[in-house]
mmCIF file of C-alpha atoms in Angstrom:
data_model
loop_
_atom_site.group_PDB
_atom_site.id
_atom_site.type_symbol
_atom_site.label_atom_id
_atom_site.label_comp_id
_atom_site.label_asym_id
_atom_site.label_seq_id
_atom_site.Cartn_x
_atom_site.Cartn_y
_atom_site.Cartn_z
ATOM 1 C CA UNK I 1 -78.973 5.687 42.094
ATOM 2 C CA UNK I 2 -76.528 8.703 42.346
ATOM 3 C CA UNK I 3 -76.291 11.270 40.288
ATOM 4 C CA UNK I 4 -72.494 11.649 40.786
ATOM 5 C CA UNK I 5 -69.553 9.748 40.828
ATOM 6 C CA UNK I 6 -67.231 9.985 44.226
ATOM 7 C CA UNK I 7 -65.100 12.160 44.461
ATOM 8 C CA UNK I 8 -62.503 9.268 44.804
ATOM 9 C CA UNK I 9 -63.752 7.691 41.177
ATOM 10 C CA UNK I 10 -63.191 11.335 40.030
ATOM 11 C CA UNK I 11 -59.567 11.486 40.530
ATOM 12 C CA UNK I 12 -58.362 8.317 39.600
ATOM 13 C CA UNK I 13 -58.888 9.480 35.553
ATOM 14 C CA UNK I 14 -56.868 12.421 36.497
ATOM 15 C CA UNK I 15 -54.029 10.879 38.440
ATOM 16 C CA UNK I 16 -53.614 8.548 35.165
ATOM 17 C CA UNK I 17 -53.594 11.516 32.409
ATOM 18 C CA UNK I 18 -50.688 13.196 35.338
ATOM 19 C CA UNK I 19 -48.890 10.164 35.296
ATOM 20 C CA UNK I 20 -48.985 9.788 30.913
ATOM 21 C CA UNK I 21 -47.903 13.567 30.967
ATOM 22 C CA UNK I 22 -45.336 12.811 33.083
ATOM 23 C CA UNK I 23 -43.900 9.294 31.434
ATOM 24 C CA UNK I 24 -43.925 11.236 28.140
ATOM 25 C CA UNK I 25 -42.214 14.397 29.851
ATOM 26 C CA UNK I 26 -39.413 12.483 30.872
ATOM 27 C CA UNK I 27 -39.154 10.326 27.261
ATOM 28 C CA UNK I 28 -39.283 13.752 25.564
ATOM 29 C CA UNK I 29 -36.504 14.958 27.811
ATOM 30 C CA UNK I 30 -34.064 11.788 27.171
ATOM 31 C CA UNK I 31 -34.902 12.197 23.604
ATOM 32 C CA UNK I 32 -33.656 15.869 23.638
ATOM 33 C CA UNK I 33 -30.691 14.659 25.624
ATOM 34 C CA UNK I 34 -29.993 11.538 23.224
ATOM 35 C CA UNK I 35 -30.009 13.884 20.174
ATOM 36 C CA UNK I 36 -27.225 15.766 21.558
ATOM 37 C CA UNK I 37 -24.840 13.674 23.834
ATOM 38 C CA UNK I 38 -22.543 11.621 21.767
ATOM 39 C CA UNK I 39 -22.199 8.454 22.377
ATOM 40 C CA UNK I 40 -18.843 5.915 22.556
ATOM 41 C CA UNK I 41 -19.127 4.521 18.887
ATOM 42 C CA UNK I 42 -18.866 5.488 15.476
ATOM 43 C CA UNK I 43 -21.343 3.940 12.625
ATOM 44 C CA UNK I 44 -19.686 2.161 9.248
ATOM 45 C CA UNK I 45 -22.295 2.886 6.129
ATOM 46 C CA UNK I 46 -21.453 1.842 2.473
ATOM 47 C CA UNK I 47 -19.207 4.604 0.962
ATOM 48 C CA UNK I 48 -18.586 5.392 -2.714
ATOM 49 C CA UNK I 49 -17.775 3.122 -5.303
ATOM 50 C CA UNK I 50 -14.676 3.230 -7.926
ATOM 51 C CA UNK I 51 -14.739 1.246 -11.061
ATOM 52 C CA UNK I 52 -11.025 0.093 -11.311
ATOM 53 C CA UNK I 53 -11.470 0.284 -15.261
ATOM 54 C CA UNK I 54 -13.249 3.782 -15.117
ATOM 55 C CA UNK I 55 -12.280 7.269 -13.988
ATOM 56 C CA UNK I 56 -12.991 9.770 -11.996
ATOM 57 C CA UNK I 57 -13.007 13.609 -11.756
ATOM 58 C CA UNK I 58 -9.536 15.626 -10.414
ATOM 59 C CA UNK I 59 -9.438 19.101 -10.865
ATOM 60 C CA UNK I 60 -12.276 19.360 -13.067
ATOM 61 C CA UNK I 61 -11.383 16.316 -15.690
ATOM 62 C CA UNK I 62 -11.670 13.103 -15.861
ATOM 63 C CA UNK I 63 -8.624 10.771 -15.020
ATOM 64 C CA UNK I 64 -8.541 7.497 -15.057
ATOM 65 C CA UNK I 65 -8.392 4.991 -12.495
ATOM 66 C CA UNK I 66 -5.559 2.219 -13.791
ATOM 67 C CA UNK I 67 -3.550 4.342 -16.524
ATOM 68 C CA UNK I 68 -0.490 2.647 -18.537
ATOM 69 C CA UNK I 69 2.326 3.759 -20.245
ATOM 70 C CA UNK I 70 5.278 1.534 -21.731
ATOM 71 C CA UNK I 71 2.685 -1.474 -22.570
ATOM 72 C CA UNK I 72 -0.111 -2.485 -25.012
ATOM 73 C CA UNK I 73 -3.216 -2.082 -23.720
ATOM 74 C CA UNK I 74 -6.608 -2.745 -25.065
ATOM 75 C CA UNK I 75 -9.970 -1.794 -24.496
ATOM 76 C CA UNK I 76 -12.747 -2.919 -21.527
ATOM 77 C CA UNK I 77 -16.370 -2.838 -21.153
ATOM 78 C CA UNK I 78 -18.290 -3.476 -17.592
ATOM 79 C CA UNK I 79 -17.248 -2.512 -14.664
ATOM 80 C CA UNK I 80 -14.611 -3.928 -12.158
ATOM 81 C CA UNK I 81 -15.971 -2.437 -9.002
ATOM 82 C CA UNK I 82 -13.852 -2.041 -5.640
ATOM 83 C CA UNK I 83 -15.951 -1.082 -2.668
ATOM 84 C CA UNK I 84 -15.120 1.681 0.295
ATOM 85 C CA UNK I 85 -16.774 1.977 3.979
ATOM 86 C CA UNK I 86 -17.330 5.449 5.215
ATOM 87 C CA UNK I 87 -17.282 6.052 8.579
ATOM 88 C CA UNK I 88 -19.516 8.445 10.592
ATOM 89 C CA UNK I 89 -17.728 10.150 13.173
ATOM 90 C CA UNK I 90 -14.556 10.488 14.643
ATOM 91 C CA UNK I 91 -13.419 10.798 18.423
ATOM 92 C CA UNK I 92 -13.387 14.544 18.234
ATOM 93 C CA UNK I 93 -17.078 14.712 16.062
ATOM 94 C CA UNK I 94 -19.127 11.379 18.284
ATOM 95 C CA UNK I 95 -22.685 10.443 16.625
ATOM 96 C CA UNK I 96 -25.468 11.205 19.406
ATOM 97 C CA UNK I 97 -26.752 8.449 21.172
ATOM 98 C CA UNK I 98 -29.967 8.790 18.210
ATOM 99 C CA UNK I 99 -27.846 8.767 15.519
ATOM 100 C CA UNK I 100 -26.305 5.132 17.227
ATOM 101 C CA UNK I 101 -29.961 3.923 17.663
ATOM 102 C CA UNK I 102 -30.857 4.168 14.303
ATOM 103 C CA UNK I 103 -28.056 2.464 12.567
ATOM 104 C CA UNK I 104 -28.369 -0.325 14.836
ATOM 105 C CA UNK I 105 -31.852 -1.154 13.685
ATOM 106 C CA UNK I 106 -30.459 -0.254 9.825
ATOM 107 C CA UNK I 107 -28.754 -3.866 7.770
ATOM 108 C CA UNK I 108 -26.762 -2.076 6.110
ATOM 109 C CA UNK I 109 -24.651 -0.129 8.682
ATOM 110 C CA UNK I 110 -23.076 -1.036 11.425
ATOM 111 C CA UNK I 111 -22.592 0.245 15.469
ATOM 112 C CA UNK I 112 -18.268 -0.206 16.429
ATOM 113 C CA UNK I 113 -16.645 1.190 19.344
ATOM 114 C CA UNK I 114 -14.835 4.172 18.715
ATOM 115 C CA UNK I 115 -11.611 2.670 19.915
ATOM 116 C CA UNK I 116 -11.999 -0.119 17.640
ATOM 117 C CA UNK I 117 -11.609 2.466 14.562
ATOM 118 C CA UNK I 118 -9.571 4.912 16.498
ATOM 119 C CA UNK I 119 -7.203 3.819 19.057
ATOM 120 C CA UNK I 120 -6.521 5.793 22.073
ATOM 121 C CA UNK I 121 -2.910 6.014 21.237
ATOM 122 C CA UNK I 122 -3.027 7.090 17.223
ATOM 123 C CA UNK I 123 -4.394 10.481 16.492
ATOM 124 C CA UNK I 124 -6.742 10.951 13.173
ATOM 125 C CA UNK I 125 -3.887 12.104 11.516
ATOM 126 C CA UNK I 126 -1.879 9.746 12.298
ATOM 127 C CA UNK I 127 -4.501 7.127 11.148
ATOM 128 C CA UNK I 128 -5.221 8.907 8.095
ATOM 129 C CA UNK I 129 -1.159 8.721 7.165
ATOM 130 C CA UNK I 130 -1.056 4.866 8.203
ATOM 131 C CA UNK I 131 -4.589 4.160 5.687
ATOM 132 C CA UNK I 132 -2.446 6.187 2.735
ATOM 133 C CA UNK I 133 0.217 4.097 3.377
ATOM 134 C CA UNK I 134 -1.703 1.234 3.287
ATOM 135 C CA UNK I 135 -3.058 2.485 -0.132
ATOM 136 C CA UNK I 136 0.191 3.405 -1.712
ATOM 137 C CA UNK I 137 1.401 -0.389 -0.627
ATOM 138 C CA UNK I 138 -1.816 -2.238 -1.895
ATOM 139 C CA UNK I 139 -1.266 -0.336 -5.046
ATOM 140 C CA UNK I 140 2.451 -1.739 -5.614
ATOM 141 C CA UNK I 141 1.370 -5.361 -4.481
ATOM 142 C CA UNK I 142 -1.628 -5.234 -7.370
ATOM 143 C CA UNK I 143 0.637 -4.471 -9.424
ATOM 144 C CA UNK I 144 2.782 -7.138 -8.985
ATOM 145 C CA UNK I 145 0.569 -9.734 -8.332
ATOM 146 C CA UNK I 146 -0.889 -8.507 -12.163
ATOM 147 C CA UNK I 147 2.521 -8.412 -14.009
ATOM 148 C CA UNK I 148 3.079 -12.188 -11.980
ATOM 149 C CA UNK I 149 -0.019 -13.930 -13.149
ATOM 150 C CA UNK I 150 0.871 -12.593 -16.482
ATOM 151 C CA UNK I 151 4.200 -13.584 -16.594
ATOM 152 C CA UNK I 152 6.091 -10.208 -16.947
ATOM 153 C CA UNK I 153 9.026 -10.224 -15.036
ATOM 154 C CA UNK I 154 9.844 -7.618 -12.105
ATOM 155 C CA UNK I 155 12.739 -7.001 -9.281
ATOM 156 C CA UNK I 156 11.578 -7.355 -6.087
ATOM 157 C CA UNK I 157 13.370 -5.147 -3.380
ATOM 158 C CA UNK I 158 12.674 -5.745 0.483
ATOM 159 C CA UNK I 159 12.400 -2.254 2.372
ATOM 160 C CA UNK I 160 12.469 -0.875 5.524
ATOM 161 C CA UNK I 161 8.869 -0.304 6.376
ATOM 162 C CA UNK I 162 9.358 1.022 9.757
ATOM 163 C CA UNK I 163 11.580 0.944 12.887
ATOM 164 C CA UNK I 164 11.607 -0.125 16.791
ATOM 165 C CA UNK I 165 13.423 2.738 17.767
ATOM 166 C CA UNK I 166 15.329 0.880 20.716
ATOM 167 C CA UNK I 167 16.067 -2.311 18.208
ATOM 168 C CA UNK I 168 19.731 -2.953 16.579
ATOM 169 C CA UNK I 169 18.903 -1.313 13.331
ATOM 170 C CA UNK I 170 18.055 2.130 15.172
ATOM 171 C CA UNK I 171 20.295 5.080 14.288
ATOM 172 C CA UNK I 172 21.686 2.664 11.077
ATOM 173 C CA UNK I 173 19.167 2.187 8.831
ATOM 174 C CA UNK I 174 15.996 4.456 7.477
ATOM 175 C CA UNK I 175 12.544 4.001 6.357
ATOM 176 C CA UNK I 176 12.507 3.626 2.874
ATOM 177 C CA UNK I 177 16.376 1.817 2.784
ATOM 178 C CA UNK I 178 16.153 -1.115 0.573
ATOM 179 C CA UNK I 179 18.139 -4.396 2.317
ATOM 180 C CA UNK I 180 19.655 -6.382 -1.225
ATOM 181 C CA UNK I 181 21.775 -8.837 0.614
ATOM 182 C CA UNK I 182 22.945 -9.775 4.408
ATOM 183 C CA UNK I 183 26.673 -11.164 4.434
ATOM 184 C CA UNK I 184 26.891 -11.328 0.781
ATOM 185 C CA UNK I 185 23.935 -13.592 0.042
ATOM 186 C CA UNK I 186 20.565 -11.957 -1.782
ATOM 187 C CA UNK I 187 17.447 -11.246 -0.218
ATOM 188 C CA UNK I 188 14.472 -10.946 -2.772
ATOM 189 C CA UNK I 189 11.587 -11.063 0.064
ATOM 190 C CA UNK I 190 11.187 -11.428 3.803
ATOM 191 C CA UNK I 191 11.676 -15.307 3.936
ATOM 192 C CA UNK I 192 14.863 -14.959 2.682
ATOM 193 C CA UNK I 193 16.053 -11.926 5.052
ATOM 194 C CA UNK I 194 14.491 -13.557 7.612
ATOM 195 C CA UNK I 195 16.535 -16.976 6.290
ATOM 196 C CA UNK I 196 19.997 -15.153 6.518
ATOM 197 C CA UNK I 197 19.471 -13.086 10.046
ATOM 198 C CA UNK I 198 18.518 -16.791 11.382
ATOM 199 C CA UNK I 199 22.171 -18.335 9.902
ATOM 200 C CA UNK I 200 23.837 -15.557 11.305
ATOM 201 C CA UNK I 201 22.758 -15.311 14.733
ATOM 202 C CA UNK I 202 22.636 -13.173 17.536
ATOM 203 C CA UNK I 203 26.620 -13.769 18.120
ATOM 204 C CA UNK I 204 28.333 -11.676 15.263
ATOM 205 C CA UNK I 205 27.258 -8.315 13.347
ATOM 206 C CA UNK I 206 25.664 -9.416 9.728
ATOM 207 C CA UNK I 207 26.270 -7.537 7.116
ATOM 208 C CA UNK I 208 23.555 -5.417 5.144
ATOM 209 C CA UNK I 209 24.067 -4.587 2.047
ATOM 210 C CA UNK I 210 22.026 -1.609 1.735
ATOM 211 C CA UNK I 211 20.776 0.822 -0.525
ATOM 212 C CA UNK I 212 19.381 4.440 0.543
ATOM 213 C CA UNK I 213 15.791 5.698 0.341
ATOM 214 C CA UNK I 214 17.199 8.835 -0.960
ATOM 215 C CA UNK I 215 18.597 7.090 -3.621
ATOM 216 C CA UNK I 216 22.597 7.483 -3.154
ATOM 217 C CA UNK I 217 24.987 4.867 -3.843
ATOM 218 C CA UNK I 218 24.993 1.267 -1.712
ATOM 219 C CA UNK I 219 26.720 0.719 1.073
ATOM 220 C CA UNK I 220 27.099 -2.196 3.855
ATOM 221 C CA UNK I 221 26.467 -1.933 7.218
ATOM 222 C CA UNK I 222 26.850 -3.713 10.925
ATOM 223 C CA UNK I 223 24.076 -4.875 12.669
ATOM 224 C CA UNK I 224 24.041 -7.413 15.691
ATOM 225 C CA UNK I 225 20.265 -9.210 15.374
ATOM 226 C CA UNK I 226 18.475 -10.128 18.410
ATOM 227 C CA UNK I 227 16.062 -12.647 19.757
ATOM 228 C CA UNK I 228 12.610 -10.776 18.807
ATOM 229 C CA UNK I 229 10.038 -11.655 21.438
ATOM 230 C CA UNK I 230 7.136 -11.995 18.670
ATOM 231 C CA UNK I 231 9.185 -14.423 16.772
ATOM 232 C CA UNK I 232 11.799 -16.061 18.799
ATOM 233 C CA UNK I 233 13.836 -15.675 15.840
ATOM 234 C CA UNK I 234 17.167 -13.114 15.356
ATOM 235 C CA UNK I 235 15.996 -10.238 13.884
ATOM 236 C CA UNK I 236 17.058 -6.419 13.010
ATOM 237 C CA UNK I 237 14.068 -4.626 14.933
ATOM 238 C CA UNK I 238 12.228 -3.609 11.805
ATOM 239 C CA UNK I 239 9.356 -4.407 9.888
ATOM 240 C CA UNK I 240 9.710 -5.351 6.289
ATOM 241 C CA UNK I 241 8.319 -4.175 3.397
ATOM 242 C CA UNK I 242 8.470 -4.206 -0.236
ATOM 243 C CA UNK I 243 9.170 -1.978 -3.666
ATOM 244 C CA UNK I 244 9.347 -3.362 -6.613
ATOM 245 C CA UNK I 245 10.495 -1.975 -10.195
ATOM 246 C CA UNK I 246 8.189 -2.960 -12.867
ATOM 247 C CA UNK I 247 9.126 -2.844 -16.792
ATOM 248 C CA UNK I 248 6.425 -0.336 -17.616
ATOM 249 C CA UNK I 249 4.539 2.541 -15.494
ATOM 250 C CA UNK I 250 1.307 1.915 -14.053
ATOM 251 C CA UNK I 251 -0.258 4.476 -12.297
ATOM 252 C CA UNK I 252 -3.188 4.166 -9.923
ATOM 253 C CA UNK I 253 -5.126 7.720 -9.215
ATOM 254 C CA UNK I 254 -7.173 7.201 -6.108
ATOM 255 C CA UNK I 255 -8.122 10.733 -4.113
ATOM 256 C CA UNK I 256 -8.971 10.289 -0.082
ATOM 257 C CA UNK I 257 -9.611 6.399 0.008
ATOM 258 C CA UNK I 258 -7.127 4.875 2.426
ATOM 259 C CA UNK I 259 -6.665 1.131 3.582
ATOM 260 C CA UNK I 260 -5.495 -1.853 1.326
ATOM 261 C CA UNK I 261 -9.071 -3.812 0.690
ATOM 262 C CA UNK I 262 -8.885 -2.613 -3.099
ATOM 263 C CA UNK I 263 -5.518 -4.634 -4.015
ATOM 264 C CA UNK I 264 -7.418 -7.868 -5.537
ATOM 265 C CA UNK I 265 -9.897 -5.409 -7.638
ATOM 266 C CA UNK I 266 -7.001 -3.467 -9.097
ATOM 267 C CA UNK I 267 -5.065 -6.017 -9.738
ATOM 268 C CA UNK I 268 -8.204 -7.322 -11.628
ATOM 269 C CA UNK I 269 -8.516 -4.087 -13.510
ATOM 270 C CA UNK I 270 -4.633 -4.164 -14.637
ATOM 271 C CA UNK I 271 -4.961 -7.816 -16.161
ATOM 272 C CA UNK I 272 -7.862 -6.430 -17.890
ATOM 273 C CA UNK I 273 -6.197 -3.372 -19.600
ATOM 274 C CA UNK I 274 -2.944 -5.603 -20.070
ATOM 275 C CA UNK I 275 -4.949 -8.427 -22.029
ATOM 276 C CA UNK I 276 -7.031 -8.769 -25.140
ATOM 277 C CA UNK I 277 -10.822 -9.015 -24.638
ATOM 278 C CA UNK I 278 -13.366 -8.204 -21.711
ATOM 279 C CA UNK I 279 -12.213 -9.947 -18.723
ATOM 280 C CA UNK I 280 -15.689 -9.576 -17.059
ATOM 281 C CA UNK I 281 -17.814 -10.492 -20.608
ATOM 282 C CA UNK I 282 -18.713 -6.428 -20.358
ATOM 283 C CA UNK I 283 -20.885 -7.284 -16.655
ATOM 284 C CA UNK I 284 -20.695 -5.257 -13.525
ATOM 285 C CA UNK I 285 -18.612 -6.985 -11.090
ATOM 286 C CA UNK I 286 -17.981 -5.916 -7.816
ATOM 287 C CA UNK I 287 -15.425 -7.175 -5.297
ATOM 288 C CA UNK I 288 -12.984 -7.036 -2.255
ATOM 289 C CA UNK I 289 -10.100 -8.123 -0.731
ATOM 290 C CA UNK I 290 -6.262 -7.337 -0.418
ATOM 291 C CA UNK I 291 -3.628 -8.833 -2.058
ATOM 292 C CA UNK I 292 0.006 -9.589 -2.075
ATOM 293 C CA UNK I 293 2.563 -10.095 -5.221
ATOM 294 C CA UNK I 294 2.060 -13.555 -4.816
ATOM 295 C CA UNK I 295 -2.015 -13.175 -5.658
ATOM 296 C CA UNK I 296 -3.104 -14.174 -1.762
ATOM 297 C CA UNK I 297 -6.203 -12.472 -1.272
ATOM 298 C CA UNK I 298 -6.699 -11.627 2.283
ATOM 299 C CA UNK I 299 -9.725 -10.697 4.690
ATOM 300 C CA UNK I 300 -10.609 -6.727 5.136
ATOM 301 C CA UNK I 301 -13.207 -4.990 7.001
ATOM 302 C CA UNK I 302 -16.880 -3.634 6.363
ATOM 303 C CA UNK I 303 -17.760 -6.875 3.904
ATOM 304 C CA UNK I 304 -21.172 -6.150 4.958
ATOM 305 C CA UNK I 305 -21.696 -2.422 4.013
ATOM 306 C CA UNK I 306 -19.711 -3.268 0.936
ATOM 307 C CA UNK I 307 -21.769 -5.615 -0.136
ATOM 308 C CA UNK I 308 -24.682 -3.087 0.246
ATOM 309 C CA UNK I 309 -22.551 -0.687 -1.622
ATOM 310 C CA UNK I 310 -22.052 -2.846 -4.939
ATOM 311 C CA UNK I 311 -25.758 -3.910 -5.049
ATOM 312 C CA UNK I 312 -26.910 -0.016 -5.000
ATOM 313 C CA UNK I 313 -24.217 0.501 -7.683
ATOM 314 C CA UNK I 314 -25.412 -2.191 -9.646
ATOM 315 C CA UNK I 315 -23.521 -5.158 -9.655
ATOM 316 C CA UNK I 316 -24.890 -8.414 -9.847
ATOM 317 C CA UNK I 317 -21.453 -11.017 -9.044
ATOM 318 C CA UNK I 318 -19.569 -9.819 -5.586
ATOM 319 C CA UNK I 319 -15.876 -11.483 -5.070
ATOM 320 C CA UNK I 320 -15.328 -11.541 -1.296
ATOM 321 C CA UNK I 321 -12.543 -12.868 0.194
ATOM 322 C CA UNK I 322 -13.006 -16.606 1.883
ATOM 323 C CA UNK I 323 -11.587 -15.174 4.988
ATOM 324 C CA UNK I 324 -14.763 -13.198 5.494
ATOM 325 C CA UNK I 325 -17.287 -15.760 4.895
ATOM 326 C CA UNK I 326 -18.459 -16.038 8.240
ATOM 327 C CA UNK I 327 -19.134 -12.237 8.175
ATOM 328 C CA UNK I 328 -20.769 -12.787 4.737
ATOM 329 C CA UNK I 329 -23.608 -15.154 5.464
ATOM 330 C CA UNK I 330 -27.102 -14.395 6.129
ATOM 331 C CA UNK I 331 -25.978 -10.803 5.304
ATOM 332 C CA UNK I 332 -26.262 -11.376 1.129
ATOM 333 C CA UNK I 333 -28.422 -8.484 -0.216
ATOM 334 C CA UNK I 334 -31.205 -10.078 -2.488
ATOM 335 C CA UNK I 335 -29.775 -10.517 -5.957
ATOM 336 C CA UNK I 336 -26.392 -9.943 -5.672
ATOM 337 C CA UNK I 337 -24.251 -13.480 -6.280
ATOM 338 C CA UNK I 338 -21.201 -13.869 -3.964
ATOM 339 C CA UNK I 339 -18.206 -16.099 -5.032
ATOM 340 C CA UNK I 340 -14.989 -17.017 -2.341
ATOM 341 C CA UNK I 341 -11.755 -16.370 -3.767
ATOM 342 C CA UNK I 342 -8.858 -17.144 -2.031
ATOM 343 C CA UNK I 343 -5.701 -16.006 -4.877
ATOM 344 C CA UNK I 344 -6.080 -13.963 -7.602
ATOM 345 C CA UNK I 345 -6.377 -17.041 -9.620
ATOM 346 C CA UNK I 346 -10.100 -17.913 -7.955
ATOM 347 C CA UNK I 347 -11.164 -14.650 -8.985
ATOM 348 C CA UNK I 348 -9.832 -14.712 -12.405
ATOM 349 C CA UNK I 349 -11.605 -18.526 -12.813
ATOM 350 C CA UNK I 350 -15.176 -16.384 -11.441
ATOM 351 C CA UNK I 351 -14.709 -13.754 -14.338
ATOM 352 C CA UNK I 352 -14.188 -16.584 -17.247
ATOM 353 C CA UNK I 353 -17.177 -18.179 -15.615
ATOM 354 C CA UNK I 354 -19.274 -15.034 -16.031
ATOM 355 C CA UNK I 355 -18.088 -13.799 -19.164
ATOM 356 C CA UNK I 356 -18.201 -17.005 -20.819
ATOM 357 C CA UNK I 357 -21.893 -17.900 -19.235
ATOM 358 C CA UNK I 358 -20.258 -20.502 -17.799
ATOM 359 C CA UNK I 359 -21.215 -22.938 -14.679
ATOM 360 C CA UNK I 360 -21.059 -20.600 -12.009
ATOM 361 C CA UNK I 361 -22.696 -22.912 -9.561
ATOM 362 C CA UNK I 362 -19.374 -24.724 -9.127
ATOM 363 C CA UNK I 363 -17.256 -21.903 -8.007
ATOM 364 C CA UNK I 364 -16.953 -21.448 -4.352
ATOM 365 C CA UNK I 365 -19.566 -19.522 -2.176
ATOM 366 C CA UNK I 366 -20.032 -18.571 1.035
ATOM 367 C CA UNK I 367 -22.185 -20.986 3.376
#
């Protein structure tokens, strides 16, 4: 027998430990390079949490949340929870390409293209102006979806929210004007503006009755509608909004959260100051969804990460809009109970449950 292996035999060990070195060379370099390139998505995560019935700190004290003046209030206990998504990066600041891979494998964030979050066409500060916006309107519509259920009465206003700049109204009416009538005949909300532009036509000017954002006396103006290719319906080239005047100041102080997912909670939170008792029995209660002076709740992004976000803060009930069911299941963290609302009166009929240990097996749920 031979003392010695071929030389053959002898180099096949050593071609293998070249070709490891080199496989984990080249992993090591696309590792390095992952860390660092930044990749075509941003990452949603769970963001901070605001109890509607709490406070929080501005310069150095402690303000709260829902504050009201002109009304009786009376005291709370629990929390009323609404729920933010943070994002993690922005087109000028990508995450790297590692950054990406780990959220993907992580439940409770999520991987979205970076145009899905910011378009192309909208700067971050423009996007930043339209979520405030959104905010400052959510605020008004909780409000009066709040003072509605209750039965407090209100004036309703419709606005100008915004204009086509080559429509009819261009050049004659502002953001911020208020439209009270067209050819004489009130116009409380959009149906009924929309109503009156349709029995006018596209033949003759109507005629606005109008009231200035800045606040200066009314005044009527001329405006020929046209066919609007979204609706097939005369229209004015803007889109409507509301304001309202309510009997008694309520004043929401929110600092840098944008978007209109928290209307149902606050609206939650203003019934609660506005009525005797613990709406929520004095148990943390978490929940999402906007909402419109008519108590619709409607569907809003991140359900998932929010979700997340009230279980880590404690909650045990969730309220998550019925829009965003199919987003909610299979995605339930352990422990946390989530009810479908729909209006502000499903949510109010979850809180009786709850705080009166009530059947809450025959409310609505996700499934």
């Amino acid at each position: 027998m031979s003392l010695f292996e071929p030389d053959d035999a002898r180099s096949r060990p050593s071609r293998r430990i070249r070709t490891g070195w080199t496989v984990l060379l080249i992993a090591l370099v696309l590792g390095l390079v992952m860390s660092f390139l930044p990749a075509p998505y941003v990452i949603e995560q769970p963001g901070p949490v605001f109890d509607t019935l709490g406070s929080q700190q501005q310069d150095g004290e402690d303000v709260p949340l829902i504050s009201i003046e002109g009304a009786d209030t009376y005291p709370t206990a629990g929390t009323l929870d609404m729920l933010t998504v943070s994002v993690r990066g922005t087109p000028e600041q990508r995450p790297s390409w590692a950054e990406i891979l780990s959220a993907w494998f992580d439940s409770s964030r999520a991987v979205i293209p970076i145009d899905a979050v910011y378009p192309p066409t909208v700067t971050t500060e423009q996007r930043d102006e339209q979520n405030a916006a959104l905010m400052v309107d959510s605020q008004k519509e909780a409000v009066a979806a709040a003072l509605s259920n209750l039965g407090i009465a209100y004036t309703t206003e419709v606005t100008v929210a915004g204009l086509d700049p080559d429509g009819p109204a261009a050049g004659q009416l502002d953001a911020g004007d208020a439209i009270l009538a067209v050819n004489g005949q009130a116009v409380p909300d959009v149906d009924a503006l929309r109503a009156a532009l349709a029995a006018n036509g596209t033949s003759t000017p109507a005629q606005l009755t109008v009231k200035a954002s800045d606040g200066g006396a009314e005044k009527t103006v001329a405006i020929t509608p046209v066919i609007s290719e979204q609706t097939d319906a005369p229209a004015l080239g803007i889109s409507a909004g509301y304001d309202f005047e309510f009997p008694f100041t309520v004043d929401i102080q929110l600092n840098d959260v944008g978007g209109p997912s928290a209307g149902m909670m606050f609206a939650l939170g203003i019934i609660d100051k506005l009525t005797p008792g613990e709406l929520n029995g004095g148990k943390d209660i978490a929940g999402t969804g906007t909402i419109d002076q008519a108590g619709e709740v409607g569907a809003i992004g991140g359900i998932r990460q929010k979700m997340v976000g009230a279980k880590d803060a404690g909650a045990d009930y969730f309220l998550a809009p019925a829009s965003n069911c199919d987003e909610v299941v299979g995605h339930v963290p352990d422990g946390l109970q989530v009810f479908a609302v729909s209006t502000l009166d499903d949510s109010l009929a979850v809180l009786d449950a709850v705080s009166t240990g009530g059947d809450t097996a025959a409310l609505p749920t996700c499934s």
